[in-house]
Coordinates of C-alpha atoms in Angstrom, one line a residue:
M1 CA -32.1 0.9 2.7
V2 CA -28.9 -0.6 4.1
E3 CA -27.0 -3.2 2.2
Y4 CA -24.4 -5.6 3.5
S5 CA -23.5 -9.3 3.4
T6 CA -23.3 -11.6 6.3
F7 CA -20.8 -13.8 4.5
Q8 CA -17.5 -14.6 6.3
N9 CA -14.3 -16.3 5.0
E10 CA -14.4 -20.1 5.1
S11 CA -11.8 -22.6 6.2
T12 CA -10.2 -25.0 3.8
S13 CA -12.3 -27.8 5.2
Q14 CA -15.4 -26.0 4.1
K15 CA -14.6 -25.6 0.4
H16 CA -16.8 -28.4 -0.7
E17 CA -19.8 -26.9 1.0
A18 CA -18.8 -23.5 -0.5
A19 CA -19.0 -24.9 -4.0
E20 CA -22.7 -25.7 -3.3
M21 CA -23.7 -22.5 -1.6
G22 CA -21.2 -19.9 -3.0
K23 CA -18.1 -18.9 -1.0
Q24 CA -18.6 -16.2 1.5
V25 CA -16.9 -12.9 1.6
Q26 CA -16.1 -10.4 4.3
S27 CA -19.2 -8.3 5.1
R28 CA -17.4 -5.0 5.1
G29 CA -15.0 -3.3 2.8
S30 CA -15.3 -6.2 0.3
P31 CA -14.0 -5.6 -3.2
R32 CA -16.8 -7.9 -4.4
K33 CA -19.6 -5.4 -3.8
F34 CA -22.6 -6.1 -5.8
L35 CA -24.0 -3.3 -8.1
P36 CA -25.1 -0.8 -5.4
L37 CA -28.7 -0.6 -4.6
I38 CA -30.5 2.7 -4.0
C39 CA -30.8 3.7 -0.3
A40 CA -34.1 5.1 0.9
I41 CA -33.7 8.6 2.2
F42 CA -35.2 9.7 5.4
L43 CA -35.5 13.1 7.0
L44 CA -33.8 12.9 10.3
L45 CA -36.0 14.4 13.0
S46 CA -34.7 15.8 16.2
V47 CA -36.7 14.2 19.0
I48 CA -36.4 15.7 22.5
A49 CA -38.1 13.8 25.3
M50 CA -38.0 14.3 29.1
T51 CA -36.6 11.5 31.1
S52 CA -38.8 10.1 33.8
F53 CA -38.3 7.5 36.5
G54 CA -40.5 4.9 38.1
A55 CA -40.6 4.0 41.7
G56 CA -37.4 2.8 43.3
K57 CA -36.7 -0.8 42.3
S58 CA -34.1 -3.2 43.4
A59 CA -31.6 -4.1 40.6
A60 CA -29.8 -7.0 42.1
H61 CA -29.6 -8.5 38.5
L62 CA -26.9 -5.9 37.8
Q63 CA -24.5 -7.9 40.0
N64 CA -24.5 -10.5 37.2
L65 CA -23.6 -8.2 34.4
A66 CA -21.3 -9.8 31.8
V67 CA -17.8 -8.3 31.6
D68 CA -18.4 -6.7 28.2
E69 CA -21.5 -5.0 29.7
I70 CA -19.6 -3.3 32.5
G71 CA -16.3 -2.8 30.6
E72 CA -14.1 0.3 30.7
F73 CA -16.5 2.8 29.1
D74 CA -16.0 6.5 29.0
G75 CA -19.7 6.9 29.8
L76 CA -23.1 5.3 29.6
S77 CA -24.1 4.0 26.2
F78 CA -26.0 1.1 24.6
A79 CA -25.4 -1.4 21.9
T80 CA -28.1 -2.2 19.2
Y81 CA -28.3 -5.5 17.4
N82 CA -30.5 -8.3 16.1
S83 CA -30.0 -12.0 15.2
Y84 CA -28.1 -11.0 12.0
T85 CA -26.0 -8.0 13.3
K86 CA -25.0 -9.3 16.7
D87 CA -22.0 -11.2 15.1
T88 CA -21.8 -9.2 11.9
P89 CA -22.4 -5.5 12.6
I90 CA -23.6 -3.2 9.9
D91 CA -20.9 -0.9 8.7
S92 CA -22.9 2.3 8.1
M93 CA -23.0 6.0 8.7
W94 CA -25.4 5.6 11.6
T95 CA -24.3 4.5 15.1
H96 CA -27.5 2.5 15.7
V97 CA -29.5 0.7 13.0
A98 CA -32.6 -1.4 13.7
E99 CA -34.9 -3.2 11.3
P100 CA -38.7 -3.0 11.3
Y101 CA -40.7 -6.0 12.4
R102 CA -37.5 -7.7 13.5
E103 CA -36.7 -8.0 17.2
T104 CA -34.0 -5.5 18.2
T105 CA -31.9 -6.0 21.3
F106 CA -30.7 -2.9 23.3
R107 CA -28.0 -3.6 25.8
A108 CA -26.9 -0.9 28.2
K109 CA -23.1 -0.5 28.6
V110 CA -22.6 0.7 32.2
P111 CA -19.4 2.3 33.3
T112 CA -17.5 0.4 36.0
E113 CA -17.8 3.2 38.5
W114 CA -21.6 3.0 38.4
L115 CA -21.9 -0.6 39.5
S116 CA -24.2 -0.9 42.4
A117 CA -26.9 -3.4 43.5
D118 CA -29.3 -0.5 43.9
L119 CA -29.0 1.0 40.4
E120 CA -32.2 2.0 38.7
I121 CA -32.5 1.7 34.9
V122 CA -35.1 3.4 32.7
W123 CA -35.5 2.9 29.0
E124 CA -37.4 5.3 26.7
I125 CA -38.4 5.2 23.1
D126 CA -39.6 8.4 21.6
G127 CA -40.2 9.7 25.1
Q128 CA -42.3 6.8 26.1
V129 CA -41.0 5.0 29.2
L130 CA -40.8 1.3 28.8
P131 CA -41.8 -1.1 31.6
D132 CA -38.5 -3.1 31.2
K133 CA -35.9 -2.2 33.9
D134 CA -33.2 -4.6 32.8
T135 CA -29.8 -3.7 31.2
T136 CA -30.9 -5.7 28.2
I137 CA -34.3 -5.2 26.5
V138 CA -35.9 -6.4 23.3
H139 CA -38.1 -4.1 21.2
T140 CA -39.8 -4.5 17.8
F141 CA -40.3 -1.4 15.7
T142 CA -43.2 -1.2 13.3
S143 CA -42.2 1.8 11.2
T144 CA -39.1 3.1 9.5
G145 CA -37.2 6.3 10.2
P146 CA -35.2 7.8 13.0
T147 CA -36.4 7.1 16.5
S148 CA -35.0 8.6 19.8
V149 CA -33.9 5.9 22.3
A150 CA -32.6 6.8 25.7
V151 CA -31.3 4.8 28.7
T152 CA -30.9 6.4 32.1
I153 CA -29.3 5.0 35.2
A154 CA -29.8 6.4 38.7
N155 CA -27.8 5.6 41.8
P156 CA -29.6 6.3 45.1
E157 CA -26.5 5.5 47.1
R158 CA -24.8 8.5 45.4
F159 CA -27.5 11.0 46.3
G160 CA -29.7 10.1 43.3
E161 CA -27.0 10.9 40.8
K162 CA -28.1 9.9 37.3
E163 CA -26.7 9.7 33.8
T164 CA -28.6 9.5 30.5
Y165 CA -27.4 8.3 27.1
R166 CA -29.7 9.3 24.2
S167 CA -29.3 8.6 20.5
D168 CA -31.3 8.3 17.3
V169 CA -31.8 4.7 16.2
V170 CA -32.4 4.7 12.4
V171 CA -35.0 2.0 11.6
K172 CA -34.4 0.8 8.0
Y173 CA -35.0 -2.3 5.9
V174 CA -31.7 -4.1 5.2
R175 CA -31.1 -6.0 1.9
R176 CA -28.9 -9.1 2.3
E177 CA -27.4 -11.5 -0.1
I178 CA -30.0 -14.3 -0.5
R179 CA -27.7 -17.0 0.7
S180 CA -27.1 -15.2 4.0
L181 CA -30.7 -15.2 5.0
T182 CA -31.9 -17.6 7.6
A183 CA -34.0 -20.5 6.2
D184 CA -37.1 -19.0 7.7
D185 CA -36.5 -15.5 6.3
R186 CA -35.7 -16.8 2.9
E187 CA -38.9 -18.9 2.8
R188 CA -40.9 -15.8 3.9
T189 CA -39.2 -13.7 1.2
L190 CA -39.8 -16.3 -1.6
N191 CA -43.4 -16.7 -0.4
A192 CA -44.0 -12.9 -0.7
M193 CA -42.5 -12.9 -4.2
E194 CA -44.5 -15.9 -5.2
A195 CA -47.7 -14.2 -4.1
I196 CA -46.9 -11.2 -6.5
Y197 CA -46.3 -13.6 -9.3
R198 CA -49.2 -16.0 -8.8
L199 CA -52.1 -13.7 -7.6
S200 CA -54.3 -11.8 -10.0
Q201 CA -54.7 -8.1 -9.4
T202 CA -58.2 -8.6 -8.1
D203 CA -57.3 -11.4 -5.7
G204 CA -54.2 -9.5 -4.5
E205 CA -56.1 -6.4 -3.7
A206 CA -58.7 -8.4 -1.8
L207 CA -56.0 -9.9 0.4
Y208 CA -53.6 -7.0 0.8
G209 CA -55.4 -3.8 -0.1
P210 CA -55.4 -1.4 -3.1
N211 CA -51.7 -0.9 -3.2
F212 CA -51.1 -4.5 -4.2
R213 CA -49.6 -5.0 -7.7
S214 CA -49.5 -8.2 -9.6
I215 CA -46.5 -9.2 -11.6
G216 CA -48.5 -8.3 -14.7
S217 CA -48.5 -4.6 -13.7
F218 CA -44.7 -4.8 -13.3
Q219 CA -44.3 -6.5 -16.7
V220 CA -46.4 -3.7 -18.3
Q221 CA -44.3 -1.1 -16.7
H222 CA -41.1 -2.7 -17.8
L223 CA -42.3 -3.3 -21.4
D224 CA -43.6 0.2 -21.6
G225 CA -40.1 1.5 -21.0
A226 CA -38.0 -1.1 -22.8
G227 CA -40.2 -2.7 -25.5
R228 CA -41.2 0.2 -27.7
M229 CA -39.6 1.0 -31.0
E230 CA -38.4 4.5 -30.3
C231 CA -35.8 3.5 -27.8
D232 CA -35.0 1.4 -24.7
H233 CA -35.5 3.9 -21.9
W234 CA -34.7 1.3 -19.2
H235 CA -31.4 -0.2 -20.3
D236 CA -29.5 2.3 -22.4
D237 CA -27.1 4.8 -20.9
A238 CA -28.4 6.3 -17.6
G239 CA -31.7 4.5 -17.9
L240 CA -30.5 1.3 -16.3
A241 CA -29.6 2.6 -12.9
A242 CA -32.4 5.1 -12.5
H243 CA -35.3 2.9 -13.6
H244 CA -34.1 -0.4 -12.0
F245 CA -33.4 1.2 -8.7
G246 CA -36.9 2.7 -8.6
F247 CA -38.4 -0.5 -10.0
T248 CA -36.7 -2.5 -7.2
I249 CA -38.2 -0.3 -4.5
Q250 CA -41.7 -0.5 -6.0
F251 CA -41.5 -4.3 -6.0
E252 CA -40.1 -4.5 -2.5
E253 CA -42.9 -2.3 -1.2
V254 CA -45.5 -4.7 -2.5
M255 CA -43.6 -7.6 -0.9
Q256 CA -43.9 -5.7 2.4
L257 CA -47.6 -5.4 2.0
I258 CA -47.7 -9.2 2.1
D259 CA -45.1 -9.7 4.8
P260 CA -43.8 -6.5 6.5
L261 CA -40.7 -8.3 7.9
V262 CA -39.1 -9.1 4.5
S263 CA -36.9 -7.0 2.2
L264 CA -35.8 -7.8 -1.3
P265 CA -32.5 -9.7 -1.2
Y266 CA -29.8 -9.4 -3.9
W267 CA -27.9 -12.1 -5.7
E268 CA -24.2 -11.7 -5.5
Y269 CA -23.5 -13.6 -8.7
T270 CA -19.9 -12.7 -8.7
L271 CA -19.6 -15.4 -6.0
D272 CA -20.8 -18.0 -8.5
A273 CA -18.6 -16.6 -11.3
E274 CA -15.6 -17.0 -9.1
N275 CA -16.4 -20.3 -7.4
L276 CA -18.6 -22.4 -9.7
D277 CA -17.8 -24.2 -12.9
E278 CA -21.4 -23.8 -14.1
L279 CA -23.8 -21.0 -13.1
E280 CA -26.7 -23.5 -13.0
H281 CA -25.0 -25.2 -10.0
S282 CA -25.8 -22.1 -7.9
P283 CA -28.3 -22.7 -5.1
I284 CA -30.3 -19.9 -6.7
F285 CA -31.6 -22.5 -9.1
R286 CA -32.8 -25.0 -6.5
D287 CA -36.4 -26.0 -7.0
D288 CA -37.4 -24.5 -3.7
W289 CA -35.6 -21.2 -4.5
F290 CA -36.0 -20.0 -8.1
G291 CA -36.1 -23.3 -10.1
K292 CA -34.0 -24.8 -12.8
M293 CA -31.8 -22.5 -14.8
S294 CA -32.2 -24.6 -18.0
P295 CA -35.1 -27.0 -18.1
T296 CA -34.5 -29.8 -20.6
N297 CA -38.1 -30.2 -21.8
E298 CA -38.7 -29.2 -25.5
K299 CA -40.0 -25.8 -24.7
H300 CA -37.7 -25.1 -21.8
I301 CA -40.6 -24.5 -19.4
V302 CA -39.8 -24.3 -15.7
D303 CA -41.9 -27.3 -14.8
T304 CA -40.8 -28.3 -11.4
G305 CA -40.5 -26.6 -8.0
R306 CA -41.9 -23.4 -6.6
W307 CA -42.2 -21.7 -10.0
K308 CA -43.5 -24.5 -12.1
F309 CA -45.8 -23.5 -14.9
L310 CA -45.7 -19.9 -13.9
E311 CA -48.0 -18.2 -16.3
I312 CA -47.0 -15.2 -18.5
G313 CA -49.8 -12.6 -18.8
Y314 CA -51.6 -11.4 -21.9
S315 CA -51.5 -7.8 -22.9
A316 CA -55.3 -7.7 -23.5
D317 CA -55.8 -8.3 -19.7
F318 CA -54.1 -5.0 -19.0
D319 CA -55.4 -3.0 -22.0
F320 CA -51.8 -2.6 -23.1
D321 CA -50.3 -2.3 -26.6
V322 CA -46.8 -3.8 -26.3
Q323 CA -46.8 -7.6 -26.8
N324 CA -45.4 -10.3 -28.9
A325 CA -47.1 -12.0 -31.9
Y326 CA -49.1 -14.2 -29.5
G327 CA -50.4 -11.4 -27.4
L328 CA -48.1 -12.3 -24.5
L329 CA -46.4 -9.7 -22.3
R330 CA -43.0 -10.3 -24.0
A331 CA -41.0 -8.0 -26.2
P332 CA -42.2 -7.7 -29.9
W333 CA -39.0 -9.4 -31.1
N334 CA -39.6 -12.4 -28.8
T335 CA -41.7 -14.9 -30.7
D336 CA -42.0 -17.5 -27.9
S337 CA -45.6 -18.7 -27.9
T338 CA -45.3 -20.6 -24.6
P339 CA -47.5 -19.0 -22.0
Y340 CA -45.2 -20.0 -19.2
L341 CA -41.9 -19.0 -17.7
T342 CA -39.1 -20.4 -19.9
R343 CA -35.3 -20.5 -19.5
Y344 CA -32.4 -21.9 -21.5
K345 CA -28.7 -21.7 -20.8
Y346 CA -27.7 -21.6 -24.5
V347 CA -28.1 -19.1 -27.3
N348 CA -29.0 -21.3 -30.3
Q349 CA -27.1 -24.2 -28.8
G350 CA -24.0 -22.1 -28.0
S351 CA -22.8 -19.6 -25.4
V352 CA -22.3 -15.9 -25.8
F353 CA -21.4 -14.8 -22.3
S354 CA -20.0 -16.0 -19.1
T355 CA -21.2 -14.7 -15.7
P356 CA -19.6 -11.3 -14.9
G357 CA -17.1 -11.7 -12.1
C358 CA -15.3 -9.4 -9.7
S359 CA -12.8 -8.2 -12.3
I360 CA -15.6 -7.0 -14.6
F361 CA -17.2 -4.9 -11.8
Q362 CA -13.8 -3.5 -10.8
Q363 CA -13.2 -2.4 -14.4
V364 CA -16.6 -0.7 -14.6
M365 CA -16.2 1.1 -11.3
Q366 CA -12.8 2.4 -12.2
K367 CA -14.1 4.3 -15.1
A368 CA -13.6 8.1 -14.8
T369 CA -17.0 9.3 -15.8
M370 CA -20.6 8.3 -15.1
R371 CA -21.1 8.3 -18.9
E372 CA -18.6 5.4 -19.2
I373 CA -20.1 3.6 -16.2
N374 CA -23.6 3.9 -17.4
A375 CA -22.6 2.5 -20.8
L376 CA -21.1 -0.6 -19.2
L377 CA -23.6 -1.3 -16.4
N378 CA -26.1 -2.9 -18.8
G379 CA -23.8 -4.5 -21.3
A380 CA -21.0 -5.7 -19.0
T381 CA -22.6 -6.4 -15.6
H382 CA -26.4 -6.8 -16.1
G383 CA -27.4 -7.9 -19.5
P384 CA -25.0 -10.9 -19.8
V385 CA -26.8 -12.6 -16.9
H386 CA -30.2 -12.1 -18.6
I387 CA -28.9 -13.8 -21.7
E388 CA -27.1 -16.5 -19.9
I389 CA -30.3 -17.5 -18.0
G390 CA -33.0 -16.6 -20.6
G391 CA -31.2 -17.9 -23.6
Q392 CA -32.5 -18.2 -27.2
W393 CA -33.7 -21.1 -29.2
G394 CA -35.9 -21.8 -32.3
L395 CA -33.4 -20.7 -34.9
S396 CA -34.1 -22.8 -38.0
D397 CA -31.7 -25.6 -38.9
Y398 CA -30.9 -23.8 -42.1
Y399 CA -29.4 -20.9 -40.3
I400 CA -27.7 -23.1 -37.8
D401 CA -26.1 -25.1 -40.6
L402 CA -25.2 -21.8 -42.4
L403 CA -23.3 -20.5 -39.4
S404 CA -21.6 -23.8 -38.9
S405 CA -20.4 -23.8 -42.5
M406 CA -18.9 -20.4 -41.9
G407 CA -16.9 -21.7 -39.0
Y408 CA -18.8 -19.7 -36.4
A409 CA -19.1 -21.8 -33.3
G410 CA -20.2 -21.3 -29.7
I411 CA -17.6 -20.1 -27.2
A412 CA -18.4 -22.9 -24.7
D413 CA -18.6 -25.7 -27.2
E414 CA -17.1 -25.5 -30.6
A415 CA -19.4 -28.1 -32.0
K416 CA -22.5 -26.0 -31.3
P417 CA -23.1 -22.9 -33.4
V418 CA -24.3 -19.7 -32.0
A419 CA -25.7 -16.5 -33.5
S420 CA -24.9 -13.2 -31.9
Q421 CA -28.0 -11.8 -33.5
V422 CA -29.5 -12.2 -30.0
L423 CA -27.8 -8.8 -29.4
I424 CA -28.3 -7.3 -32.8
F425 CA -31.9 -7.9 -33.9
K426 CA -33.7 -5.6 -31.6
V427 CA -31.4 -2.8 -32.7
L428 CA -32.2 -3.4 -36.3
W429 CA -35.9 -3.5 -35.5
R430 CA -35.7 -0.2 -33.7
M431 CA -33.9 1.4 -36.6
G432 CA -36.5 0.2 -39.0
Y433 CA -34.3 -2.4 -40.8
A434 CA -36.2 -5.4 -39.5
R435 CA -39.8 -6.4 -39.0
C436 CA -41.5 -8.7 -36.4
P437 CA -45.0 -10.2 -36.9
T438 CA -47.8 -8.7 -35.0
T439 CA -49.9 -11.8 -34.9
C440 CA -49.2 -15.5 -35.4
S441 CA -51.3 -18.6 -35.3
S442 CA -50.8 -21.7 -33.2
A443 CA -50.0 -23.6 -36.4
E444 CA -47.2 -21.1 -37.2
A445 CA -45.9 -21.6 -33.7
K446 CA -45.6 -25.3 -34.3
T447 CA -43.8 -25.0 -37.7
G448 CA -41.5 -22.2 -36.6
E449 CA -42.8 -19.9 -39.3
C450 CA -43.6 -17.1 -36.9
S451 CA -40.3 -15.2 -36.8
C452 CA -38.8 -11.7 -37.3
S453 CA -36.8 -10.9 -40.4
A454 CA -34.9 -8.2 -42.2
P455 CA -36.7 -7.9 -45.6
R456 CA -34.4 -6.8 -48.4
E457 CA -36.7 -4.1 -49.6
L458 CA -36.4 -2.2 -46.3
Y459 CA -32.8 -1.3 -47.0
E460 CA -32.5 -1.7 -50.8
D461 CA -35.1 0.9 -51.3
L462 CA -32.8 3.2 -49.4
G463 CA -29.9 2.2 -51.7
M464 CA -28.2 0.3 -48.8
T465 CA -26.3 -3.0 -48.7
P466 CA -26.3 -5.4 -45.7
Y467 CA -22.9 -4.0 -44.8
D468 CA -24.4 -0.5 -44.8
V469 CA -27.2 -1.6 -42.5
L470 CA -24.9 -3.1 -39.9
E471 CA -22.6 -0.1 -40.0
A472 CA -25.5 2.4 -39.7
A473 CA -27.0 0.4 -36.8
D474 CA -23.6 0.3 -35.1
V475 CA -23.9 -3.4 -34.3
F476 CA -20.5 -4.7 -35.4
K477 CA -19.4 -4.3 -31.8
Y478 CA -21.9 -7.0 -30.7
L479 CA -20.4 -9.6 -32.9
M480 CA -17.8 -10.6 -30.3
K481 CA -14.7 -12.7 -31.1
T482 CA -15.6 -12.4 -34.8
T483 CA -13.6 -11.1 -37.7
F484 CA -15.4 -9.8 -40.8
M485 CA -14.0 -10.4 -44.2
F486 CA -15.9 -8.6 -46.9
N487 CA -15.6 -9.7 -50.5
D488 CA -17.5 -6.5 -51.3
K489 CA -20.1 -4.3 -49.6
N490 CA -22.9 -6.7 -50.6
T491 CA -21.7 -9.9 -49.0
Y492 CA -19.6 -10.9 -45.9
L493 CA -18.3 -13.9 -44.2
L494 CA -18.0 -14.5 -40.4
Y495 CA -14.9 -16.1 -38.9
V496 CA -14.1 -16.7 -35.2

């Protein structure tokens, strides 16, 4: 997998448009690199093929070669590009990169001394002679990996003298920032993703074969690694990179069952952090892309656009044992009863994080050890975006008022209280200091009575105080911008 951005710097006159679509950055050597995605590894095979020639053929078209095609070259060679890379070449370790199912143009670069109206040109791909005899040909690969491509020129006027340039062309899928895709490619990409999210396992297999996976199977896989009590295998320490890289590849492979042209794009949200006042103004959240970041309806259901009323699966449909109190494929500490995709830009009416920008990524990547980097990848670069988009709501008015009376207010709006327990509670749950209901009724959902709690007997039976619990769970660090003033080890007050 190759990654690069097709963004270029914009002129001053384009700043208004950049605010809508995200300012563009240089495609190579940019300090704004998104968290690197894993590259697929291919065994490079040495392919040796004999060069063959067809019958003599007039090549008068060579008289019309463009200047850059004849140039001052040391020897015969060819250029490789497609509609994306013609103007923005891929900066990679390979001389020639092509993409499967996307038209690739090969253009012979002919040395000046070889110019002749009678030149013969032969192209070969993996030893197979192509019928095209022009200096520029178009070919579409249908598989990935290294492929031997050769171009040979012969000059009958110089006693049949010939020269061959042969090189491996590495055929790989390329991941691009979603805003840099053409409108057609973006639509095809989103259509493939929507099929994974909308189709049942049975219907998907009927359409695309036994390797199809519905989004439910991905939810099960993620919850199995991140939603169990013993630990979060997928987000703590080295788990984030290892699991999410593999998870990304698996999802992309299913997309390519649906449409073999597409690859999974990435979202360079540092562009939005640097250039937008509000993340929800990013084109990512257009109705025809991924839908509203923060729907205003009571339950915060995404109810317009491509993803409207996207259903959340039930664990019983997958014979799976990690679920919330309503049997939905959500974490046990998530007591949202709504069986649809929900989003909210606030955490209990306030803000905890802002979108990670370039400076955050720079700080992370400058750490001296992988241990330090792994510790920050989730908490500094990945997790905040989840919270900023997913949000939290449903905290009772009693606790909202209690936090307000303590002077604890949201970072973005001092009039709106916020509880950092969004970061704390699952830790307390995993360590046995909190409990979440295993089943709740629809009536409890309406009254808000279905909620997790930290029963006093869980820690008092151990001779512990609330302070002892927070200290043992090592969660003080999550209470950001907060100073703790303890009257004693039994009570504490929170102050910003």
